[in-house]
PDB file of C-alpha atoms in Angstrom:
ATOM      1  CA  UNK A 639     -89.076 -12.401 -26.114  1.00 54.00           C
ATOM      2  CA  UNK A 640     -88.082 -14.662 -23.369  1.00 69.00           C
ATOM      3  CA  UNK A 641     -84.885 -14.345 -21.376  1.00 72.00           C
ATOM      4  CA  UNK A 642     -83.475 -17.464 -23.026  1.00 74.00           C
ATOM      5  CA  UNK A 643     -83.918 -16.057 -26.467  1.00 71.00           C
ATOM      6  CA  UNK A 644     -82.195 -12.866 -25.447  1.00 73.00           C
ATOM      7  CA  UNK A 645     -79.131 -14.731 -24.221  1.00 73.00           C
ATOM      8  CA  UNK A 646     -79.066 -16.803 -27.384  1.00 73.00           C
ATOM      9  CA  UNK A 647     -79.000 -13.697 -29.552  1.00 78.00           C
ATOM     10  CA  UNK A 648     -76.212 -12.249 -27.446  1.00 76.00           C
ATOM     11  CA  UNK A 649     -74.273 -15.456 -27.941  1.00 77.00           C
ATOM     12  CA  UNK A 650     -74.811 -15.317 -31.686  1.00 79.00           C
ATOM     13  CA  UNK A 651     -73.662 -11.693 -31.787  1.00 79.00           C
ATOM     14  CA  UNK A 652     -70.586 -12.544 -29.742  1.00 76.00           C
ATOM     15  CA  UNK A 653     -69.732 -15.461 -32.012  1.00 80.00           C
ATOM     16  CA  UNK A 654     -70.183 -13.262 -35.068  1.00 78.00           C
ATOM     17  CA  UNK A 655     -67.919 -10.614 -33.570  1.00 80.00           C
ATOM     18  CA  UNK A 656     -65.333 -13.266 -32.691  1.00 82.00           C
ATOM     19  CA  UNK A 657     -65.427 -14.629 -36.222  1.00 79.00           C
ATOM     20  CA  UNK A 658     -64.935 -11.202 -37.683  1.00 79.00           C
ATOM     21  CA  UNK A 659     -61.979 -10.651 -35.297  1.00 76.00           C
ATOM     22  CA  UNK A 660     -60.425 -13.928 -36.349  1.00 82.00           C
ATOM     23  CA  UNK A 661     -60.786 -13.058 -40.016  1.00 82.00           C
ATOM     24  CA  UNK A 662     -59.241  -9.646 -39.403  1.00 83.00           C
ATOM     25  CA  UNK A 663     -56.356 -11.240 -37.496  1.00 85.00           C
ATOM     26  CA  UNK A 664     -55.882 -13.765 -40.273  1.00 83.00           C
ATOM     27  CA  UNK A 665     -55.769 -10.969 -42.818  1.00 86.00           C
ATOM     28  CA  UNK A 666     -53.199  -9.116 -40.746  1.00 84.00           C
ATOM     29  CA  UNK A 667     -51.078 -12.251 -40.494  1.00 85.00           C
ATOM     30  CA  UNK A 668     -51.259 -12.748 -44.246  1.00 85.00           C
ATOM     31  CA  UNK A 669     -50.319  -9.108 -44.826  1.00 85.00           C
ATOM     32  CA  UNK A 670     -47.408  -9.429 -42.404  1.00 88.00           C
ATOM     33  CA  UNK A 671     -46.193 -12.595 -44.093  1.00 87.00           C
ATOM     34  CA  UNK A 672     -46.467 -10.895 -47.459  1.00 87.00           C
ATOM     35  CA  UNK A 673     -44.466  -7.914 -46.202  1.00 87.00           C
ATOM     36  CA  UNK A 674     -41.809 -10.167 -44.676  1.00 89.00           C
ATOM     37  CA  UNK A 675     -41.609 -12.170 -47.893  1.00 86.00           C
ATOM     38  CA  UNK A 676     -41.229  -8.972 -49.914  1.00 87.00           C
ATOM     39  CA  UNK A 677     -38.433  -7.797 -47.624  1.00 87.00           C
ATOM     40  CA  UNK A 678     -36.687 -11.162 -47.954  1.00 89.00           C
ATOM     41  CA  UNK A 679     -37.063 -11.099 -51.733  1.00 89.00           C
ATOM     42  CA  UNK A 680     -35.673  -7.557 -51.864  1.00 88.00           C
ATOM     43  CA  UNK A 681     -32.674  -8.534 -49.747  1.00 87.00           C
ATOM     44  CA  UNK A 682     -32.104 -11.667 -51.790  1.00 86.00           C
ATOM     45  CA  UNK A 683     -32.226  -9.610 -54.984  1.00 87.00           C
ATOM     46  CA  UNK A 684     -29.690  -7.188 -53.500  1.00 87.00           C
ATOM     47  CA  UNK A 685     -27.436 -10.077 -52.496  1.00 88.00           C
ATOM     48  CA  UNK A 686     -27.747 -11.634 -55.937  1.00 86.00           C
ATOM     49  CA  UNK A 687     -26.880  -8.297 -57.536  1.00 88.00           C
ATOM     50  CA  UNK A 688     -23.807  -7.954 -55.324  1.00 87.00           C
ATOM     51  CA  UNK A 689     -22.756 -11.502 -56.115  1.00 85.00           C
ATOM     52  CA  UNK A 690     -23.119 -10.818 -59.826  1.00 86.00           C
ATOM     53  CA  UNK A 691     -21.052  -7.636 -59.502  1.00 87.00           C
ATOM     54  CA  UNK A 692     -18.394  -9.492 -57.520  1.00 85.00           C
ATOM     55  CA  UNK A 693     -18.360 -12.223 -60.133  1.00 84.00           C
ATOM     56  CA  UNK A 694     -17.905  -9.571 -62.806  1.00 86.00           C
ATOM     57  CA  UNK A 695     -15.049  -8.003 -60.856  1.00 85.00           C
ATOM     58  CA  UNK A 696     -13.539 -11.412 -60.269  1.00 82.00           C
ATOM     59  CA  UNK A 697     -13.720 -12.042 -63.988  1.00 81.00           C
ATOM     60  CA  UNK A 698     -11.884  -8.787 -64.669  1.00 84.00           C
ATOM     61  CA  UNK A 699      -9.220  -9.688 -62.105  1.00 80.00           C
ATOM     62  CA  UNK A 700      -8.812 -13.118 -63.659  1.00 83.00           C
ATOM     63  CA  UNK A 701      -8.469 -11.557 -67.096  1.00 84.00           C
ATOM     64  CA  UNK A 702      -5.825  -9.161 -65.732  1.00 82.00           C
ATOM     65  CA  UNK A 703      -3.953 -12.071 -64.189  1.00 75.00           C
ATOM     66  CA  UNK A 704      -4.112 -13.869 -67.508  1.00 82.00           C
ATOM     67  CA  UNK A 705      -2.669 -10.783 -69.211  1.00 83.00           C
ATOM     68  CA  UNK A 706       0.094 -10.532 -66.603  1.00 83.00           C
ATOM     69  CA  UNK A 707       0.925 -14.205 -67.039  1.00 81.00           C
ATOM     70  CA  UNK A 708       1.129 -13.700 -70.790  1.00 84.00           C
ATOM     71  CA  UNK A 709       3.479 -10.755 -70.278  1.00 81.00           C
ATOM     72  CA  UNK A 710       5.639 -12.780 -67.898  1.00 74.00           C
ATOM     73  CA  UNK A 711       5.762 -15.576 -70.437  1.00 81.00           C
ATOM     74  CA  UNK A 712       6.849 -13.065 -73.086  1.00 82.00           C
ATOM     75  CA  UNK A 713       9.536 -11.696 -70.738  1.00 85.00           C
ATOM     76  CA  UNK A 714      10.792 -15.206 -70.012  1.00 81.00           C
ATOM     77  CA  UNK A 715      10.993 -15.853 -73.745  1.00 81.00           C
ATOM     78  CA  UNK A 716      13.010 -12.651 -74.196  1.00 80.00           C
ATOM     79  CA  UNK A 717      15.316 -13.598 -71.311  1.00 78.00           C
ATOM     80  CA  UNK A 718      15.870 -17.004 -72.872  1.00 79.00           C
ATOM     81  CA  UNK A 719      16.668 -15.331 -76.186  1.00 82.00           C
ATOM     82  CA  UNK A 720      19.099 -12.926 -74.506  1.00 82.00           C
ATOM     83  CA  UNK A 721      20.807 -15.793 -72.686  1.00 80.00           C
ATOM     84  CA  UNK A 722      21.137 -17.676 -75.939  1.00 81.00           C
ATOM     85  CA  UNK A 723      22.622 -14.584 -77.593  1.00 78.00           C
ATOM     86  CA  UNK A 724      25.054 -14.152 -74.688  1.00 71.00           C
ATOM     87  CA  UNK A 725      26.051 -17.763 -75.045  1.00 76.00           C
ATOM     88  CA  UNK A 726      26.735 -17.249 -78.745  1.00 77.00           C
ATOM     89  CA  UNK A 727      28.644 -14.040 -77.958  1.00 73.00           C
ATOM     90  CA  UNK A 728      30.806 -15.845 -75.399  1.00 77.00           C
ATOM     91  CA  UNK A 729      31.548 -18.514 -77.968  1.00 79.00           C
ATOM     92  CA  UNK A 730      32.588 -15.843 -80.476  1.00 76.00           C
ATOM     93  CA  UNK A 731      34.781 -14.178 -77.834  1.00 77.00           C
ATOM     94  CA  UNK A 732      36.420 -17.517 -77.061  1.00 75.00           C
ATOM     95  CA  UNK A 733      37.067 -18.008 -80.767  1.00 74.00           C
ATOM     96  CA  UNK A 734      38.610 -14.531 -81.034  1.00 69.00           C
ATOM     97  CA  UNK A 735      40.800 -15.216 -77.994  1.00 70.00           C
ATOM     98  CA  UNK A 736      41.966 -18.471 -79.545  1.00 71.00           C
ATOM     99  CA  UNK A 737      42.748 -16.672 -82.801  1.00 66.00           C
ATOM    100  CA  UNK A 738      44.642 -13.987 -80.867  1.00 66.00           C
ATOM    101  CA  UNK A 739      46.640 -16.605 -78.961  1.00 69.00           C
ATOM    102  CA  UNK A 740      47.410 -18.394 -82.216  1.00 70.00           C
ATOM    103  CA  UNK A 741      48.500 -15.100 -83.752  1.00 62.00           C
ATOM    104  CA  UNK A 742      50.742 -14.272 -80.783  1.00 64.00           C
ATOM    105  CA  UNK A 743      52.259 -17.739 -80.859  1.00 64.00           C
ATOM    106  CA  UNK A 744      52.818 -17.466 -84.594  1.00 61.00           C
ATOM    107  CA  UNK A 745      54.375 -14.029 -84.117  1.00 61.00           C
ATOM    108  CA  UNK A 746      56.786 -15.321 -81.463  1.00 62.00           C
ATOM    109  CA  UNK A 747      57.541 -18.366 -83.580  1.00 59.00           C
ATOM    110  CA  UNK A 748      58.254 -16.194 -86.612  1.00 59.00           C
ATOM    111  CA  UNK A 749      60.492 -13.863 -84.643  1.00 60.00           C
ATOM    112  CA  UNK A 750      62.415 -16.781 -83.143  1.00 60.00           C
ATOM    113  CA  UNK A 751      62.866 -18.304 -86.575  1.00 57.00           C
ATOM    114  CA  UNK A 752      64.052 -15.009 -88.003  1.00 53.00           C
ATOM    115  CA  UNK A 753      66.544 -14.680 -85.164  1.00 54.00           C
ATOM    116  CA  UNK A 754      67.830 -18.256 -85.046  1.00 55.00           C
ATOM    117  CA  UNK A 755      67.143 -19.810 -88.449  1.00 51.00           C
ATOM    118  CA  UNK A 756      69.980 -20.361 -90.899  1.00 43.00           C
ATOM    119  CA  UNK A 757      67.581 -19.631 -93.749  1.00 40.00           C
ATOM    120  CA  UNK A 758      65.948 -16.298 -92.809  1.00 44.00           C
ATOM    121  CA  UNK A 759      64.969 -15.650 -96.411  1.00 44.00           C
ATOM    122  CA  UNK A 760      62.315 -18.393 -96.085  1.00 39.00           C
ATOM    123  CA  UNK A 761      60.819 -16.756 -93.023  1.00 39.00           C
ATOM    124  CA  UNK A 762      60.764 -13.374 -94.704  1.00 44.00           C
ATOM    125  CA  UNK A 763      58.315 -14.746 -97.253  1.00 49.00           C
ATOM    126  CA  UNK A 764      55.822 -15.698 -94.528  1.00 44.00           C
ATOM    127  CA  UNK A 765      52.981 -13.158 -94.540  1.00 48.00           C
ATOM    128  CA  UNK A 766      52.580 -11.179 -91.314  1.00 47.00           C
ATOM    129  CA  UNK A 767      49.123 -10.051 -90.292  1.00 48.00           C
ATOM    130  CA  UNK A 768      49.146  -6.304 -89.774  1.00 47.00           C
ATOM    131  CA  UNK A 769      47.355  -4.990 -86.701  1.00 51.00           C
ATOM    132  CA  UNK A 770      46.641  -1.415 -85.638  1.00 52.00           C
ATOM    133  CA  UNK A 771      49.023  -0.429 -82.860  1.00 62.00           C
ATOM    134  CA  UNK A 772      49.274   2.287 -80.237  1.00 71.00           C
ATOM    135  CA  UNK A 773      52.389   4.454 -80.254  1.00 77.00           C
ATOM    136  CA  UNK A 774      54.949   3.832 -77.512  1.00 80.00           C
ATOM    137  CA  UNK A 775      56.704   6.735 -75.825  1.00 83.00           C
ATOM    138  CA  UNK A 776      60.456   6.860 -75.230  1.00 90.00           C
ATOM    139  CA  UNK A 777      62.299   6.528 -71.925  1.00 87.00           C
ATOM    140  CA  UNK A 778      65.391   8.585 -71.072  1.00 85.00           C
ATOM    141  CA  UNK A 779      65.710   7.794 -67.361  1.00 79.00           C
ATOM    142  CA  UNK A 780      64.506  11.204 -66.209  1.00 75.00           C
ATOM    143  CA  UNK A 781      61.147   9.927 -65.035  1.00 76.00           C
ATOM    144  CA  UNK A 782      60.009   7.020 -62.873  1.00 76.00           C
ATOM    145  CA  UNK A 783      60.823   3.631 -64.380  1.00 81.00           C
ATOM    146  CA  UNK A 784      57.842   1.986 -62.665  1.00 82.00           C
ATOM    147  CA  UNK A 785      55.442   4.500 -64.202  1.00 84.00           C
ATOM    148  CA  UNK A 786      56.958   4.046 -67.653  1.00 87.00           C
ATOM    149  CA  UNK A 787      56.972   0.253 -67.312  1.00 87.00           C
ATOM    150  CA  UNK A 788      53.274   0.288 -66.417  1.00 89.00           C
ATOM    151  CA  UNK A 789      52.431   2.469 -69.422  1.00 89.00           C
ATOM    152  CA  UNK A 790      54.598   0.317 -71.682  1.00 90.00           C
ATOM    153  CA  UNK A 791      52.940  -2.919 -70.504  1.00 90.00           C
ATOM    154  CA  UNK A 792      49.437  -1.510 -71.025  1.00 90.00           C
ATOM    155  CA  UNK A 793      50.210  -0.373 -74.578  1.00 90.00           C
ATOM    156  CA  UNK A 794      52.087  -3.582 -75.432  1.00 88.00           C
ATOM    157  CA  UNK A 795      49.144  -5.659 -74.247  1.00 88.00           C
ATOM    158  CA  UNK A 796      46.736  -3.508 -76.259  1.00 87.00           C
ATOM    159  CA  UNK A 797      48.932  -4.025 -79.331  1.00 86.00           C
ATOM    160  CA  UNK A 798      49.000  -7.776 -78.723  1.00 86.00           C
ATOM    161  CA  UNK A 799      52.813  -7.833 -78.722  1.00 86.00           C
ATOM    162  CA  UNK A 800      54.660 -11.062 -78.016  1.00 88.00           C
ATOM    163  CA  UNK A 801      57.607 -11.269 -75.627  1.00 89.00           C
ATOM    164  CA  UNK A 802      60.245 -10.770 -78.331  1.00 91.00           C
ATOM    165  CA  UNK A 803      58.328  -7.875 -79.879  1.00 91.00           C
ATOM    166  CA  UNK A 804      58.014  -6.279 -76.438  1.00 90.00           C
ATOM    167  CA  UNK A 805      61.777  -6.603 -75.926  1.00 90.00           C
ATOM    168  CA  UNK A 806      62.444  -4.989 -79.308  1.00 91.00           C
ATOM    169  CA  UNK A 807      59.992  -2.180 -78.652  1.00 90.00           C
ATOM    170  CA  UNK A 808      61.444  -1.548 -75.199  1.00 91.00           C
ATOM    171  CA  UNK A 809      64.994  -1.494 -76.561  1.00 91.00           C
ATOM    172  CA  UNK A 810      63.926   0.889 -79.332  1.00 91.00           C
ATOM    173  CA  UNK A 811      62.274   3.232 -76.812  1.00 91.00           C
ATOM    174  CA  UNK A 812      65.440   3.747 -74.740  1.00 91.00           C
ATOM    175  CA  UNK A 813      67.158   7.106 -75.039  1.00 88.00           C
ATOM    176  CA  UNK A 814      70.316   8.741 -73.695  1.00 84.00           C
ATOM    177  CA  UNK A 815      71.909   6.866 -70.801  1.00 82.00           C
ATOM    178  CA  UNK A 816      69.108   4.295 -70.581  1.00 86.00           C
ATOM    179  CA  UNK A 817      70.253   2.929 -73.936  1.00 88.00           C
ATOM    180  CA  UNK A 818      73.632   2.141 -72.355  1.00 88.00           C
ATOM    181  CA  UNK A 819      71.886  -0.660 -70.464  1.00 86.00           C
ATOM    182  CA  UNK A 820      71.925  -2.657 -73.702  1.00 89.00           C
ATOM    183  CA  UNK A 821      75.721  -2.838 -73.525  1.00 88.00           C
ATOM    184  CA  UNK A 822      75.514  -4.594 -70.149  1.00 87.00           C
ATOM    185  CA  UNK A 823      73.303  -7.397 -71.483  1.00 90.00           C
ATOM    186  CA  UNK A 824      74.754 -10.269 -73.548  1.00 90.00           C
ATOM    187  CA  UNK A 825      73.760 -10.088 -77.196  1.00 87.00           C
ATOM    188  CA  UNK A 826      71.898 -13.398 -77.114  1.00 89.00           C
ATOM    189  CA  UNK A 827      69.731 -12.102 -74.217  1.00 89.00           C
ATOM    190  CA  UNK A 828      68.907  -8.638 -75.515  1.00 87.00           C
ATOM    191  CA  UNK A 829      65.605  -9.870 -76.961  1.00 90.00           C
ATOM    192  CA  UNK A 830      64.562 -11.332 -73.616  1.00 93.00           C
ATOM    193  CA  UNK A 831      62.006  -8.867 -72.253  1.00 91.00           C
ATOM    194  CA  UNK A 832      62.282 -10.025 -68.639  1.00 91.00           C
ATOM    195  CA  UNK A 833      66.079  -9.700 -68.580  1.00 91.00           C
ATOM    196  CA  UNK A 834      66.001  -6.267 -70.217  1.00 90.00           C
ATOM    197  CA  UNK A 835      63.216  -5.078 -67.910  1.00 87.00           C
ATOM    198  CA  UNK A 836      65.040  -6.354 -64.815  1.00 88.00           C
ATOM    199  CA  UNK A 837      68.243  -4.579 -65.842  1.00 87.00           C
ATOM    200  CA  UNK A 838      66.386  -1.297 -66.256  1.00 86.00           C
ATOM    201  CA  UNK A 839      64.582  -1.760 -62.959  1.00 82.00           C
ATOM    202  CA  UNK A 840      67.865  -2.466 -61.176  1.00 78.00           C
ATOM    203  CA  UNK A 841      69.340   0.736 -62.571  1.00 77.00           C
ATOM    204  CA  UNK A 842      66.317   3.054 -62.483  1.00 74.00           C
ATOM    205  CA  UNK A 843      64.117   1.792 -59.646  1.00 68.00           C
ATOM    206  CA  UNK A 844      62.751   4.308 -57.141  1.00 62.00           C
ATOM    207  CA  UNK A 845      65.643   4.198 -54.650  1.00 60.00           C
ATOM    208  CA  UNK A 846      68.390   4.284 -57.255  1.00 60.00           C
ATOM    209  CA  UNK A 847      66.438   6.918 -59.125  1.00 63.00           C
ATOM    210  CA  UNK A 848      66.307   9.169 -56.049  1.00 67.00           C
ATOM    211  CA  UNK A 849      70.004   8.612 -55.306  1.00 70.00           C
ATOM    212  CA  UNK A 850      70.920   9.303 -58.906  1.00 68.00           C
ATOM    213  CA  UNK A 851      68.802  12.475 -58.945  1.00 71.00           C
ATOM    214  CA  UNK A 852      70.505  13.705 -55.768  1.00 72.00           C
ATOM    215  CA  UNK A 853      73.901  12.980 -57.293  1.00 75.00           C
ATOM    216  CA  UNK A 854      72.906  14.966 -60.372  1.00 75.00           C
ATOM    217  CA  UNK A 855      71.851  17.864 -58.148  1.00 74.00           C
ATOM    218  CA  UNK A 856      75.184  17.886 -56.352  1.00 78.00           C
ATOM    219  CA  UNK A 857      77.230  17.794 -59.555  1.00 79.00           C
ATOM    220  CA  UNK A 858      74.925  19.842 -61.761  1.00 75.00           C
ATOM    221  CA  UNK A 859      76.433  22.964 -63.314  1.00 81.00           C
ATOM    222  CA  UNK A 860      74.858  25.565 -65.541  1.00 81.00           C
ATOM    223  CA  UNK A 861      75.672  24.920 -69.196  1.00 83.00           C
ATOM    224  CA  UNK A 862      77.196  27.742 -71.242  1.00 83.00           C
ATOM    225  CA  UNK A 863      74.069  28.435 -73.282  1.00 85.00           C
ATOM    226  CA  UNK A 864      71.591  27.562 -70.534  1.00 82.00           C
ATOM    227  CA  UNK A 865      69.513  30.457 -69.215  1.00 85.00           C
ATOM    228  CA  UNK A 866      68.862  30.951 -65.524  1.00 80.00           C
ATOM    229  CA  UNK A 867      65.195  30.114 -66.054  1.00 83.00           C
ATOM    230  CA  UNK A 868      66.073  26.841 -67.802  1.00 84.00           C
ATOM    231  CA  UNK A 869      68.534  26.017 -65.036  1.00 80.00           C
ATOM    232  CA  UNK A 870      65.890  26.683 -62.374  1.00 84.00           C
ATOM    233  CA  UNK A 871      63.387  24.427 -64.135  1.00 84.00           C
ATOM    234  CA  UNK A 872      65.964  21.627 -64.397  1.00 79.00           C
ATOM    235  CA  UNK A 873      66.912  21.988 -60.719  1.00 81.00           C
ATOM    236  CA  UNK A 874      63.245  21.959 -59.707  1.00 81.00           C
ATOM    237  CA  UNK A 875      62.637  18.784 -61.736  1.00 77.00           C
ATOM    238  CA  UNK A 876      65.600  16.975 -60.174  1.00 71.00           C
ATOM    239  CA  UNK A 877      64.625  18.163 -56.681  1.00 75.00           C
ATOM    240  CA  UNK A 878      61.111  16.848 -57.133  1.00 71.00           C
ATOM    241  CA  UNK A 879      62.504  13.446 -58.103  1.00 68.00           C
ATOM    242  CA  UNK A 880      65.200  13.370 -55.422  1.00 71.00           C
ATOM    243  CA  UNK A 881      63.143  14.605 -52.457  1.00 70.00           C
ATOM    244  CA  UNK A 882      59.625  13.378 -53.276  1.00 65.00           C
ATOM    245  CA  UNK A 883      59.456  11.510 -49.964  1.00 67.00           C
ATOM    246  CA  UNK A 884      60.793  14.395 -47.852  1.00 71.00           C
ATOM    247  CA  UNK A 885      58.950  17.095 -45.931  1.00 71.00           C
ATOM    248  CA  UNK A 886      57.473  20.155 -47.604  1.00 71.00           C
ATOM    249  CA  UNK A 887      60.131  22.390 -46.071  1.00 69.00           C
ATOM    250  CA  UNK A 888      62.933  20.302 -47.577  1.00 67.00           C
ATOM    251  CA  UNK A 889      61.242  20.227 -50.975  1.00 65.00           C
ATOM    252  CA  UNK A 890      60.855  24.010 -50.932  1.00 68.00           C
ATOM    253  CA  UNK A 891      64.314  25.018 -49.646  1.00 68.00           C
ATOM    254  CA  UNK A 892      66.544  22.477 -51.405  1.00 71.00           C
ATOM    255  CA  UNK A 893      66.007  23.705 -55.001  1.00 73.00           C
ATOM    256  CA  UNK A 894      67.144  27.233 -54.106  1.00 71.00           C
ATOM    257  CA  UNK A 895      70.410  26.053 -52.564  1.00 74.00           C
ATOM    258  CA  UNK A 896      71.178  23.769 -55.498  1.00 74.00           C
ATOM    259  CA  UNK A 897      70.317  26.586 -57.901  1.00 75.00           C
ATOM    260  CA  UNK A 898      72.827  28.850 -56.147  1.00 75.00           C
ATOM    261  CA  UNK A 899      75.519  26.164 -56.231  1.00 74.00           C
ATOM    262  CA  UNK A 900      75.016  25.346 -59.906  1.00 76.00           C
ATOM    263  CA  UNK A 901      74.874  28.929 -61.248  1.00 76.00           C
ATOM    264  CA  UNK A 902      77.983  29.922 -63.216  1.00 69.00           C
ATOM    265  CA  UNK A 903      77.821  33.656 -62.518  1.00 66.00           C
ATOM    266  CA  UNK A 904      79.136  34.612 -59.063  1.00 62.00           C
ATOM    267  CA  UNK A 905      77.073  37.790 -59.083  1.00 61.00           C
ATOM    268  CA  UNK A 906      73.944  35.739 -59.610  1.00 61.00           C
ATOM    269  CA  UNK A 907      74.990  33.423 -56.775  1.00 58.00           C
ATOM    270  CA  UNK A 908      75.347  36.406 -54.446  1.00 58.00           C
ATOM    271  CA  UNK A 909      72.020  37.849 -55.583  1.00 60.00           C
ATOM    272  CA  UNK A 910      70.256  34.558 -54.948  1.00 56.00           C
TER     273      UNK A 910
END
């Protein structure tokens, strides 16, 4: 074999080796591309799965929102119904108030006709609507007029009394010396509630009431059949009314002195 032939064979062997290396490299590249593609596909599948799950969750959220909207719509419908019912109730209340005002006006009209009409027998035949009423207490002047007036006004309003009825009820509730007020009011004004109330207030307001209670204390004497205990209770009541705005010391010491002064028995006075 010549030297040229030897070099040619070496060249062929080198080219064969190079070709094999290229094929191996190509195979590696294809394998790498396949692996990369598989990784990409796997990641894409994972992303798609997440998207599908998110879409499912989003669907659930949307359905919940739809349910909430339906509930809100139902609540709004109920609110509208309640408002309509309140409107109807207010209308009924207005009607009742109108009926009550008509009744009060009719009551005052009837009372005025009975008082002033020359033919009262006609008025007597007019039917009067009976209403349940609260009982009024009496007033004898021994308690605060303002307190009694407040109680009287509350009950009269609850009974739906007109002005003339209130005057009659107030006059009927007076006892003892408070009833004497009626003699100071002209007969044609005795059924005027404001005039009667003002006369009582002038006589039994807080200042006059205190002065009158103090006067009673000074002039009070034990009655023949009155026990010492009853006398002490009466003195304590008058002292509370007369000295309600005084100091504690005055309120505590005054009753004892007035009790001593009003006792009939001298021995009891000395003992006290």
